[in-house]
Coordinates of C-alpha atoms in Angstrom, one line a residue:
Chain A
M1 CA 156.8 187.1 54.8
N2 CA 154.8 183.8 55.2
R3 CA 154.9 182.6 58.8
I4 CA 155.7 178.9 57.3
K5 CA 158.6 180.7 55.4
Q6 CA 160.0 182.1 58.0
K7 CA 159.4 179.8 61.1
L8 CA 161.6 177.2 58.2
Q9 CA 164.3 179.5 58.0
E10 CA 164.7 180.4 61.8
D11 CA 166.7 177.9 63.4
P12 CA 168.5 175.2 60.9
S13 CA 169.1 172.8 63.3
K14 CA 166.0 173.0 64.6
K15 CA 163.5 170.0 64.4
L16 CA 159.8 171.7 64.4
L17 CA 157.1 169.7 65.4
S18 CA 153.6 170.7 64.0
I19 CA 149.8 169.4 65.6
Y20 CA 147.2 168.7 63.6
F21 CA 143.5 168.5 65.5
T22 CA 139.7 168.8 64.2
A23 CA 138.0 172.3 64.0
G24 CA 134.7 171.9 66.3
Y25 CA 136.3 169.0 68.5
P26 CA 135.4 167.9 71.4
Q27 CA 133.5 171.1 71.9
P28 CA 132.5 173.1 69.5
E29 CA 134.3 176.3 71.0
D30 CA 137.3 174.9 72.0
T31 CA 139.8 175.9 68.5
V32 CA 140.8 179.0 70.1
T33 CA 141.3 177.6 73.2
I34 CA 143.8 174.5 72.1
L35 CA 145.4 176.9 69.8
E36 CA 146.3 178.9 72.2
E37 CA 147.4 175.8 74.7
L38 CA 149.4 174.9 71.8
Q39 CA 151.5 177.8 71.2
K40 CA 152.4 178.3 74.8
S41 CA 153.6 174.5 75.2
G42 CA 156.0 176.0 72.4
V43 CA 154.5 174.0 69.1
D44 CA 155.8 175.2 66.4
M45 CA 153.2 175.4 63.9
V46 CA 149.6 174.1 63.7
E47 CA 146.8 172.3 61.0
I48 CA 143.7 173.1 62.0
G49 CA 141.4 170.4 60.5
L50 CA 138.1 171.1 58.6
P51 CA 135.9 168.4 59.7
F52 CA 134.5 166.5 56.2
S53 CA 131.8 163.4 56.2
D54 CA 134.3 161.4 53.7
P55 CA 137.8 161.9 55.4
L56 CA 139.1 158.9 53.3
A57 CA 142.7 159.1 54.1
D58 CA 142.0 158.8 57.9
G59 CA 141.6 156.1 60.2
P60 CA 139.4 155.4 62.9
V61 CA 140.8 157.9 65.2
I62 CA 140.1 161.4 62.9
Q63 CA 137.6 160.1 61.0
R64 CA 135.3 159.7 64.4
S65 CA 136.5 163.4 65.3
S66 CA 135.4 164.6 62.1
E67 CA 131.9 163.0 62.7
A68 CA 131.5 164.9 66.1
A69 CA 132.7 167.7 65.1
L70 CA 130.0 167.9 62.6
K71 CA 127.5 166.7 65.3
N72 CA 129.0 169.6 66.9
G73 CA 127.5 171.4 64.2
M74 CA 130.8 173.4 62.9
T75 CA 131.2 174.2 59.8
T76 CA 133.3 176.1 56.8
N77 CA 131.6 179.0 58.7
K78 CA 131.8 178.9 61.9
L79 CA 135.1 178.0 61.7
F80 CA 136.7 181.2 59.9
A81 CA 134.4 183.3 62.7
Q82 CA 136.2 181.4 65.7
L83 CA 139.7 182.2 63.9
K84 CA 138.2 185.9 63.2
N85 CA 140.8 187.4 66.2
I86 CA 143.4 184.7 66.4
R87 CA 146.3 186.7 65.3
E88 CA 145.7 189.0 68.6
T89 CA 147.0 185.8 70.6
V90 CA 148.5 183.2 68.0
Q91 CA 151.6 183.7 66.0
I92 CA 152.9 180.5 65.5
P93 CA 152.2 179.3 61.7
L94 CA 148.5 178.3 61.4
L95 CA 147.1 175.6 58.1
I96 CA 143.9 174.5 57.4
M97 CA 143.4 170.9 56.3
G98 CA 140.3 170.0 55.0
Y99 CA 139.5 167.6 51.8
F100 CA 138.2 170.1 48.6
N101 CA 134.8 169.5 48.8
P102 CA 133.6 171.6 51.7
I103 CA 136.2 174.3 50.1
L104 CA 134.6 173.8 46.8
Q105 CA 131.1 174.1 48.0
F106 CA 132.7 177.5 50.2
G107 CA 134.0 178.5 46.9
V108 CA 138.0 178.1 46.5
E109 CA 138.2 182.1 45.6
K110 CA 136.4 183.1 49.3
F111 CA 137.9 180.5 50.9
C112 CA 141.4 181.9 50.1
Q113 CA 140.2 185.6 50.6
K114 CA 139.0 185.1 54.2
C115 CA 142.2 182.3 55.2
K116 CA 144.0 185.4 54.5
E117 CA 141.8 188.0 56.4
V118 CA 142.1 185.7 59.5
G119 CA 145.8 185.3 59.0
I120 CA 146.1 181.8 57.8
D121 CA 149.3 181.0 55.9
G122 CA 148.9 177.9 54.1
L123 CA 146.7 174.7 52.6
I124 CA 146.6 170.8 52.5
I125 CA 144.4 169.6 50.5
P126 CA 144.7 165.8 49.8
D127 CA 142.0 165.4 47.6
L128 CA 143.5 167.9 45.2
P129 CA 146.0 166.6 43.3
V130 CA 148.7 169.1 42.0
E131 CA 148.0 168.5 38.3
E132 CA 144.4 170.3 38.8
Y133 CA 145.8 173.1 41.6
E134 CA 148.2 174.7 39.0
L135 CA 145.5 174.2 36.3
Q136 CA 143.0 175.9 38.5
Y137 CA 143.9 177.6 42.0
K138 CA 148.0 177.9 41.8
D139 CA 146.7 182.1 41.1
I140 CA 144.0 182.1 43.6
F141 CA 146.4 180.7 46.2
Q142 CA 149.3 183.3 45.4
Q143 CA 147.4 186.4 45.4
Y144 CA 146.6 185.3 49.0
D145 CA 149.7 184.2 49.8
L146 CA 149.1 180.6 50.8
L147 CA 151.4 178.1 50.6
P148 CA 150.2 175.5 49.2
V149 CA 151.7 172.2 50.8
F150 CA 151.3 168.6 49.2
L151 CA 151.9 165.3 50.0
I152 CA 154.7 162.8 49.1
T153 CA 154.1 158.7 50.0
P154 CA 157.0 155.7 50.0
Q155 CA 155.3 154.8 46.6
T156 CA 155.4 158.5 45.0
S157 CA 158.6 157.9 42.7
E158 CA 161.6 160.4 42.0
E159 CA 160.0 161.6 38.7
R160 CA 157.2 162.7 40.9
I161 CA 158.4 164.1 43.6
R162 CA 160.6 166.5 42.1
Q163 CA 157.4 167.1 40.4
I164 CA 156.3 168.6 43.8
D165 CA 158.8 169.8 44.5
Q166 CA 158.8 171.9 42.2
I167 CA 155.5 173.3 42.9
S168 CA 155.2 173.2 46.4
E169 CA 155.8 176.6 48.4
G170 CA 156.8 176.3 52.6
F171 CA 157.7 172.3 53.1
I172 CA 156.7 169.0 51.6
Y173 CA 154.2 166.6 53.7
M174 CA 155.7 163.5 53.8
V175 CA 153.4 160.4 54.3
S176 CA 155.6 158.0 56.1
S177 CA 154.3 154.7 55.2
A178 CA 151.4 153.4 53.1
A179 CA 148.6 154.0 55.7
V180 CA 145.4 155.7 56.4
T181 CA 146.1 158.5 59.3
G182 CA 146.7 156.8 63.0
G183 CA 149.0 154.3 62.3
T184 CA 150.3 152.8 65.7
A185 CA 153.1 149.9 63.9
G186 CA 156.6 152.2 64.8
F187 CA 159.1 153.1 62.3
G188 CA 160.9 149.9 60.5
Q189 CA 164.1 150.0 58.6
L190 CA 161.5 150.5 55.3
Q191 CA 161.0 153.9 56.8
K192 CA 164.3 155.0 58.0
D193 CA 165.3 154.0 54.1
Y194 CA 162.5 156.2 52.8
F195 CA 163.6 158.7 55.2
S196 CA 166.7 158.9 53.9
R197 CA 166.6 158.4 50.4
V198 CA 164.0 161.3 50.0
S199 CA 166.3 163.7 52.1
K200 CA 169.3 162.7 50.0
M201 CA 167.2 164.1 46.7
G202 CA 168.5 168.1 47.1
L203 CA 165.0 168.9 47.3
K204 CA 164.4 173.5 47.9
N205 CA 161.6 172.2 50.1
P206 CA 162.3 170.7 53.8
L207 CA 160.3 167.7 54.5
I208 CA 158.1 167.0 57.3
V209 CA 156.5 163.8 58.2
G210 CA 153.4 162.8 59.0
F211 CA 151.0 160.3 59.7
G212 CA 152.4 157.2 62.6
I213 CA 154.0 159.7 64.8
K214 CA 153.0 159.6 68.4
D215 CA 155.1 160.1 71.3
R216 CA 159.2 161.1 71.7
E217 CA 160.4 158.2 70.0
T218 CA 158.6 158.3 66.8
F219 CA 158.9 162.1 66.5
S220 CA 163.1 161.5 66.7
A221 CA 163.1 159.0 64.4
A222 CA 161.1 160.9 61.9
T223 CA 163.1 163.5 61.8
E224 CA 166.4 162.7 62.3
K225 CA 166.7 163.1 58.8
T226 CA 163.8 165.5 58.3
K227 CA 162.9 169.5 58.6
G228 CA 160.1 167.8 61.5
A229 CA 157.0 165.8 62.0
I230 CA 153.5 165.7 62.8
I231 CA 151.2 164.5 65.2
G232 CA 147.4 164.1 64.3
S233 CA 145.4 161.1 65.8
A234 CA 147.7 160.8 69.0
F235 CA 146.9 164.0 69.9
I236 CA 143.3 163.3 69.1
K237 CA 143.1 160.8 71.4
H238 CA 144.3 163.1 74.0
L239 CA 141.6 165.3 73.7
T240 CA 139.3 163.0 73.7
E241 CA 140.2 161.3 77.0
N242 CA 141.5 164.7 78.7
G243 CA 139.7 167.6 76.5
T244 CA 141.8 170.9 76.7
E245 CA 143.3 170.1 79.7
N246 CA 147.0 169.1 79.5
I247 CA 147.4 169.6 76.6
Q248 CA 151.2 171.2 77.6
D249 CA 152.2 168.2 79.1
F250 CA 151.4 166.1 76.4
I251 CA 153.5 168.0 74.0
R252 CA 156.2 168.0 76.6
K253 CA 156.4 163.9 76.5
A254 CA 155.9 164.2 72.8
R255 CA 159.3 166.3 72.1
D256 CA 161.8 166.3 75.1
Chain B
M1 CA 130.7 167.3 20.4
S2 CA 131.1 163.9 22.1
Y3 CA 129.5 162.4 25.5
Q4 CA 132.7 160.1 25.7
V5 CA 135.4 160.4 28.2
N6 CA 138.2 163.2 26.8
E7 CA 141.8 162.1 27.2
K8 CA 142.1 164.3 30.7
G9 CA 139.1 161.8 32.1
Y10 CA 136.7 164.7 31.9
Y11 CA 132.7 164.6 30.5
G12 CA 132.2 168.0 30.0
D13 CA 132.8 169.9 33.5
F14 CA 132.5 166.7 35.2
G15 CA 135.6 163.7 36.1
G16 CA 138.9 164.1 36.3
A17 CA 141.0 162.7 39.4
F18 CA 140.1 164.2 42.9
I19 CA 142.6 161.3 44.9
P20 CA 145.2 161.9 47.9
E21 CA 148.5 161.4 46.6
M22 CA 148.6 158.1 48.4
L23 CA 146.6 156.7 45.8
Y24 CA 148.4 158.0 42.7
P25 CA 150.4 155.6 41.7
N26 CA 148.2 153.1 41.6
V27 CA 145.4 154.9 39.7
E28 CA 148.1 156.7 37.4
E29 CA 149.5 152.6 36.6
L30 CA 145.9 151.8 35.7
R31 CA 145.6 155.1 33.7
S32 CA 148.4 154.5 31.6
R33 CA 147.2 150.7 31.4
Y34 CA 144.0 150.1 30.5
L35 CA 143.4 151.3 26.9
D36 CA 146.3 149.6 25.7
I37 CA 145.8 146.1 28.0
M38 CA 142.0 146.4 27.1
Q39 CA 143.0 146.5 23.2
E40 CA 145.2 143.3 23.2
E41 CA 144.0 140.5 20.8
S42 CA 144.5 138.0 24.1
F43 CA 142.4 140.2 26.6
Q44 CA 139.4 140.7 24.1
K45 CA 139.7 136.7 23.4
E46 CA 139.7 136.1 26.9
F47 CA 137.1 138.3 27.9
R48 CA 134.8 137.9 25.0
Q49 CA 134.9 134.1 25.5
L50 CA 133.9 134.3 29.2
L51 CA 131.5 136.4 28.9
K52 CA 129.9 134.0 26.3
D53 CA 130.8 130.9 28.3
Y54 CA 130.5 131.7 32.0
V55 CA 128.4 134.9 32.0
G56 CA 125.7 133.6 28.9
R57 CA 126.1 136.3 26.6
P58 CA 124.7 137.4 24.4
T59 CA 121.5 138.3 26.7
P60 CA 118.3 138.2 24.7
L61 CA 116.8 141.3 23.7
Y62 CA 113.4 140.5 24.0
Y63 CA 109.9 142.0 22.5
A64 CA 107.9 142.6 25.5
K65 CA 104.4 141.7 23.3
R66 CA 101.8 142.6 26.2
F67 CA 103.6 145.4 28.1
S68 CA 104.1 147.0 24.7
E69 CA 100.5 146.8 23.9
K70 CA 99.6 148.2 27.7
Y71 CA 101.5 151.3 27.1
N72 CA 100.9 151.2 23.1
T73 CA 104.5 151.7 21.7
K74 CA 107.2 149.2 20.9
V75 CA 109.7 148.1 24.3
Y76 CA 112.1 145.4 24.0
L77 CA 113.7 144.5 27.2
K78 CA 117.9 144.3 26.8
R79 CA 117.8 140.7 29.7
E80 CA 120.6 141.7 31.6
D81 CA 118.6 140.0 34.5
L82 CA 119.5 136.5 32.9
C83 CA 123.8 137.2 33.5
H84 CA 125.2 134.8 35.7
T85 CA 124.7 136.0 38.7
G86 CA 121.8 137.8 37.9
A87 CA 122.4 140.9 36.9
H88 CA 125.0 143.3 34.7
K89 CA 127.2 143.9 37.2
V90 CA 129.5 140.6 36.2
N91 CA 130.4 142.0 32.7
N92 CA 132.4 144.4 34.5
T93 CA 134.0 142.4 37.0
I94 CA 134.9 140.0 34.6
G95 CA 136.5 142.6 32.8
Q96 CA 138.4 144.1 36.3
I97 CA 139.6 140.7 37.3
L98 CA 141.3 140.1 33.5
M99 CA 142.9 144.0 34.1
A100 CA 144.1 143.1 37.6
K101 CA 145.5 139.9 36.2
R102 CA 147.6 141.3 34.0
L103 CA 148.6 144.7 36.5
G104 CA 150.2 141.8 38.6
K105 CA 147.9 142.0 41.4
N106 CA 146.9 139.0 43.4
R107 CA 144.4 140.9 45.9
I108 CA 141.5 142.1 44.9
I109 CA 138.8 145.1 47.2
A110 CA 135.5 146.1 46.3
E111 CA 132.6 147.4 48.0
T112 CA 128.9 146.9 47.6
G113 CA 125.2 148.2 48.8
A114 CA 122.9 145.8 48.1
G115 CA 125.7 142.7 47.5
Q116 CA 125.2 142.7 43.6
H117 CA 128.6 144.2 42.9
G118 CA 130.4 142.0 45.9
V119 CA 128.5 138.9 44.7
A120 CA 129.8 139.3 41.2
T121 CA 133.4 140.4 42.2
A122 CA 133.5 137.8 44.7
T123 CA 132.2 135.5 42.0
V124 CA 135.3 136.4 39.4
C125 CA 137.3 136.2 42.4
A126 CA 136.5 132.4 42.6
L127 CA 137.0 131.7 39.1
M128 CA 140.6 133.1 39.1
G129 CA 141.7 131.9 42.3
I130 CA 142.8 135.4 43.7
E131 CA 141.7 136.8 47.4
C132 CA 138.7 138.7 47.8
V133 CA 137.8 141.4 50.3
V134 CA 134.1 143.1 50.2
Y135 CA 133.6 146.3 52.2
M136 CA 130.0 146.4 53.2
G137 CA 128.2 148.7 55.3
E138 CA 127.2 147.9 58.7
I139 CA 123.6 148.4 58.1
D140 CA 123.6 146.8 54.8
I141 CA 125.0 143.2 56.0
K142 CA 121.8 143.7 58.6
R143 CA 119.4 144.3 54.8
Q144 CA 121.2 142.2 53.0
A145 CA 121.8 138.4 54.6
P146 CA 121.8 136.4 51.8
N147 CA 123.8 138.1 49.7
V148 CA 126.4 138.3 52.3
A149 CA 126.4 134.6 52.6
R150 CA 126.7 134.3 48.9
M151 CA 129.6 136.2 49.3
K152 CA 131.5 133.9 52.1
M153 CA 130.3 130.6 50.4
L154 CA 132.2 132.1 47.1
G155 CA 135.4 132.7 49.3
A156 CA 135.3 136.1 50.2
T157 CA 136.1 138.1 53.8
V158 CA 133.1 140.7 53.9
V159 CA 134.6 143.4 55.7
P160 CA 131.9 145.7 58.1
A161 CA 132.4 149.6 57.2
I162 CA 131.5 151.0 60.4
S163 CA 132.0 154.7 59.9
G164 CA 130.0 157.0 59.0
S165 CA 126.4 156.3 58.0
R166 CA 127.6 152.6 58.0
T167 CA 126.2 152.0 54.2
L168 CA 127.7 152.5 50.6
K169 CA 129.3 155.5 50.4
D170 CA 131.0 154.8 53.8
A171 CA 131.6 150.6 52.3
T172 CA 133.6 152.5 49.5
N173 CA 135.6 154.8 52.0
E174 CA 136.6 151.6 53.1
A175 CA 137.5 150.2 50.1
I176 CA 139.4 153.4 49.1
R177 CA 141.2 153.6 52.9
D178 CA 141.8 149.7 52.0
W179 CA 143.7 150.5 48.5
I180 CA 145.9 153.3 50.4
N181 CA 147.0 150.5 53.3
N182 CA 148.2 147.7 50.4
P183 CA 149.2 149.7 47.4
V184 CA 151.2 147.7 45.9
N185 CA 149.5 144.1 45.1
T186 CA 146.3 144.6 45.3
H187 CA 143.6 146.5 42.7
Y188 CA 140.4 147.8 43.4
I189 CA 136.9 146.7 41.4
I190 CA 134.9 149.4 41.7
G191 CA 131.2 148.5 41.2
S192 CA 130.0 151.4 38.7
V193 CA 130.9 154.2 37.0
V194 CA 131.9 156.2 39.4
G195 CA 135.5 157.4 41.2
P196 CA 138.8 158.7 39.8
H197 CA 139.7 158.9 35.8
P198 CA 140.0 156.2 34.5
Y199 CA 137.6 154.2 36.4
P200 CA 134.4 155.3 34.9
D201 CA 135.2 155.0 31.6
M202 CA 137.0 151.6 32.1
V203 CA 133.7 150.2 33.9
A204 CA 131.6 151.9 31.1
R205 CA 133.3 150.0 28.4
F206 CA 133.0 146.7 30.2
Q207 CA 129.7 147.6 30.1
S208 CA 129.2 148.6 26.6
V209 CA 129.0 145.3 25.4
I210 CA 125.2 145.9 26.3
S211 CA 124.5 148.1 23.3
E212 CA 127.3 146.7 21.3
E213 CA 125.1 144.1 21.2
V214 CA 121.5 145.5 21.6
K215 CA 123.1 147.3 18.1
K216 CA 123.2 143.8 15.9
Q217 CA 120.0 142.4 17.7
L218 CA 117.9 145.2 17.1
Q219 CA 118.7 145.5 13.3
E220 CA 118.0 141.9 13.0
K221 CA 114.4 142.5 14.5
E222 CA 113.8 146.0 12.9
G223 CA 115.7 146.4 10.2
R224 CA 117.8 149.5 11.9
E225 CA 120.2 149.5 14.7
N226 CA 119.5 152.7 16.4
P227 CA 116.5 152.6 18.7
D228 CA 114.4 155.8 19.5
F229 CA 115.0 155.8 23.1
V230 CA 117.2 154.0 25.5
V231 CA 115.7 154.0 29.1
A232 CA 118.0 152.8 32.2
C233 CA 117.8 153.3 35.5
V234 CA 120.6 155.4 37.1
G235 CA 122.4 155.3 41.2
G236 CA 126.3 155.1 39.9
G237 CA 125.1 155.0 37.0
S238 CA 126.9 151.6 35.4
N239 CA 123.9 149.6 33.4
A240 CA 122.8 153.1 32.0
A241 CA 126.7 153.9 30.8
G242 CA 126.0 150.0 29.2
I243 CA 123.2 150.1 27.5
Y244 CA 123.6 153.8 26.1
Y245 CA 127.9 153.6 25.4
H246 CA 126.9 153.0 21.1
Y247 CA 124.5 155.5 21.2
L248 CA 126.0 158.2 23.0
D249 CA 126.9 160.5 19.9
Q250 CA 124.0 159.5 17.9
E251 CA 121.2 162.5 18.9
E252 CA 118.6 160.8 17.1
V253 CA 118.6 158.0 19.8
G254 CA 117.2 159.3 22.9
I255 CA 118.8 158.7 26.2
I256 CA 116.2 158.5 28.8
A257 CA 117.6 158.3 33.0
V258 CA 115.7 156.6 35.5
E259 CA 116.5 158.1 38.9
A260 CA 115.0 156.8 42.4
A261 CA 112.8 159.2 44.2
G262 CA 112.2 157.2 47.3
E263 CA 109.3 158.6 49.3
G264 CA 109.2 162.0 46.8
V265 CA 112.1 164.4 45.3
L266 CA 111.0 166.6 48.4
T267 CA 110.2 164.6 51.3
G268 CA 114.5 164.4 52.7
K269 CA 114.1 160.8 51.8
S270 CA 115.1 160.5 48.0
A271 CA 117.9 159.1 46.2
A272 CA 117.2 162.0 42.8
T273 CA 121.2 163.1 42.6
S274 CA 120.0 165.3 39.5
A275 CA 117.1 167.1 41.0
L276 CA 118.6 167.7 44.2
G277 CA 121.9 167.6 43.7
R278 CA 125.0 169.9 43.0
E279 CA 128.6 170.0 42.0
G280 CA 131.4 168.2 43.8
I281 CA 133.6 165.8 44.5
I282 CA 132.5 162.0 45.5
H283 CA 135.2 159.5 45.9
G284 CA 137.8 161.2 43.9
S285 CA 135.4 162.1 41.2
K286 CA 133.6 165.8 40.4
T287 CA 130.7 165.3 39.5
L288 CA 126.5 165.6 40.8
L289 CA 125.8 165.2 44.1
M290 CA 123.6 165.3 47.2
Q291 CA 125.2 167.2 50.1
T292 CA 124.6 169.9 52.7
D293 CA 125.6 173.9 52.5
D294 CA 128.6 173.4 53.5
G295 CA 129.5 170.6 51.6
Q296 CA 129.0 167.6 53.6
I297 CA 127.9 164.8 51.9
T298 CA 124.6 163.4 52.6
E299 CA 122.8 160.0 52.8
P300 CA 120.4 159.0 50.2
Y301 CA 117.4 157.2 50.8
S302 CA 115.8 154.7 48.4
I303 CA 113.7 151.3 48.6
S304 CA 116.3 150.2 46.2
A305 CA 119.6 149.2 47.9
G306 CA 121.5 149.5 44.4
L307 CA 120.3 153.0 43.8
D308 CA 120.6 155.0 46.9
Y309 CA 123.9 156.1 46.2
P310 CA 124.3 160.3 46.7
G311 CA 126.2 160.8 43.5
V312 CA 125.9 159.8 39.8
G313 CA 129.1 159.1 37.3
P314 CA 130.3 161.8 35.6
M315 CA 129.3 160.7 32.2
H316 CA 125.7 160.8 33.2
A317 CA 126.0 164.5 35.3
N318 CA 127.6 165.5 31.9
L319 CA 124.4 164.1 30.0
F320 CA 122.2 166.2 32.9
R321 CA 124.3 169.1 32.0
T322 CA 124.0 169.2 28.4
G323 CA 120.8 168.3 27.9
R324 CA 121.3 165.4 26.3
G325 CA 119.9 163.2 28.6
E326 CA 116.3 163.1 29.4
F327 CA 116.5 162.7 33.6
I328 CA 113.1 161.0 34.8
S329 CA 112.6 160.6 38.8
I330 CA 110.2 157.7 40.4
T331 CA 109.0 156.6 43.6
D332 CA 109.4 153.9 46.0
T333 CA 105.2 153.3 45.7
E334 CA 105.4 153.9 41.4
A335 CA 108.4 151.9 41.3
M336 CA 107.0 148.5 42.8
A337 CA 104.2 149.0 41.3
A338 CA 106.0 148.9 38.1
G339 CA 108.1 145.6 39.2
L340 CA 105.0 143.6 39.7
E341 CA 103.2 144.6 37.1
L342 CA 106.1 143.1 34.6
C343 CA 105.9 140.0 36.8
K344 CA 102.0 139.6 35.8
L345 CA 102.5 140.3 32.0
E346 CA 105.7 139.1 30.9
G347 CA 106.2 136.6 33.9
I348 CA 109.5 138.6 34.5
I349 CA 110.4 139.5 38.2
P350 CA 112.7 142.3 38.1
A351 CA 115.2 143.6 40.8
I352 CA 113.4 146.6 42.2
E353 CA 115.8 149.4 40.7
T354 CA 115.4 148.0 37.3
A355 CA 111.2 148.7 38.4
H356 CA 112.2 152.5 38.3
A357 CA 113.0 152.2 34.7
L358 CA 110.0 150.3 33.7
A359 CA 107.7 152.6 35.7
I360 CA 108.1 155.5 33.6
F361 CA 105.2 154.3 30.9
E362 CA 103.0 155.4 33.5
T363 CA 103.6 158.9 32.8
R364 CA 106.0 159.2 30.1
K365 CA 104.1 158.9 26.7
F366 CA 105.9 157.1 23.3
R367 CA 104.7 157.4 20.1
E368 CA 102.8 153.9 18.6
D369 CA 105.6 153.4 16.5
D370 CA 108.6 154.3 18.6
V371 CA 111.2 151.7 19.6
V372 CA 112.0 151.9 23.4
V373 CA 114.8 150.0 25.0
V374 CA 115.0 149.3 28.7
N375 CA 117.6 147.8 30.4
L376 CA 116.1 145.1 32.0
S377 CA 119.6 145.5 34.8
G378 CA 118.7 142.8 36.5
R379 CA 116.6 140.0 38.4
G380 CA 114.3 140.5 41.9
D381 CA 115.3 137.8 43.4
K382 CA 117.0 139.3 45.9
D383 CA 114.1 141.5 46.9
L384 CA 111.9 139.1 47.5
N385 CA 111.4 140.3 51.0
T386 CA 111.4 143.5 49.9
Y387 CA 108.4 142.7 47.5
I388 CA 106.6 140.4 50.5
E389 CA 106.3 143.3 52.9
H390 CA 105.2 146.0 50.2
F391 CA 102.6 143.8 49.1
N392 CA 102.2 141.9 51.8
L393 CA 102.3 138.7 49.9

């Protein structure tokens, strides 16, 4: 069974913490260390960011980490090489999150095949819309047992949320507010209403919230009505300041 | 076979809307309404009136006698340089500001490279009394100080794009991020036939007034609506889309697209997308773009800021792939010489972008009785510093 599905079913009451980081940052060869540390810290799931020159849904923190990773010489091939033996030490679900162009250049089928080989469980491609996915890529994803994860936002209509729910497998990535990644405003009534409104829709996929989650307070606010939350920019800031040191401290502070 | 967009938003293999879900409501609202709005009688009336009284249309179709004699063919220049603000860009911004009003938006954002589209956007926002924010690469802000001042005088806020290479593609990324952050009250006025569907088609339709006028004007001057060739420079490709538009499906009319070779196509300092690009996704559109083997978008180079975009509109990518369009690339040096030549032969100082289109006559030979219409997309006032430096004037 796909590790994401398994994780989502394990303990119905448990709120999941997922972490995003950019592969190849801060140092080109940090990927495996970061993954192992995250697993040790009790993180439930990880999104490995494939760096891109033009990350148009990302705020400054992830932009800069992508830029630095590319300067470090990070490539798609290098990422797969780093992940070659990852399943010997890391058992939690792993997803790759990346923009579509590098995947398209690598070859979508070849990319999916490589993902399967190294043990990736799902893909988040923010600029691959559900329509294009269904039309051209659904069969390939299924062939390699990769769960497609799609985003919804506070502006997404109920009808479209239901459409996305039908196509999604695993979970729905719930973007917390109308903003690029790395927002620091915290959650107000608007967000709480949105979390509550969507959670009452009776969707088949659980909701995991991302964008603007940075600490214990935002994590618990985001997961009150949902299955889990994703920390990205705040974790990257931690890596910028500490390298791969003290990852367990960061996670403990975010969750317990 | 049609070279127009199909109902799914594609030109052949190119186009579509590869956008993050955050942009979906905005782009979908535009997609579902743009054709209806454009066809409203009140919209057409207001659009046409402003093009006439404010922009100064129709622009002349001028027979360039001395230039034609030199190259032994019949060359007409479509004088978009005489539009208000100095280039064709304003045709699109007038259309889009009227569109934004009908969509109930009260804030406008735009990207700009050299500043021409930024100025054209700031102009129509001033005209309508609507808030305007223009994103411009930090490096371009330094290179194009007069246009930055013009935008500020027109009441726009100019925000430096400090990400990536800090030029046009990054300004576009920043504008898209702004739109993600402001999904309800804001309309994004894209300046070229690029971006997610319906932008390439919408911008092409607003610019199509150019070829609509050429048809009438050529009928008067030559007794036929169709020239043998239409020629335009292509960066993103909006002026080209405008002059090709009514001729796209008339295969007897040759379509010539002129790209910026920069210092030479193979020097690593070039913006010749058809020669150097591969199929990929840029700014929400599947098209040809310059990129590394790993799919990272690379920074193009041209002496003309309006042509150094790493992609090309999906309409043009399709014209290239199908062979409907003939693509020629022109170096900085060739373009500068052609610009100066037009000054001397016709008393017209062209924008350096436009000078690329004029430079093809040195090598691309036409028959004596061919009628060749070149889109004179912009005037050269903004480029005086570059002309001064290049020719030690």
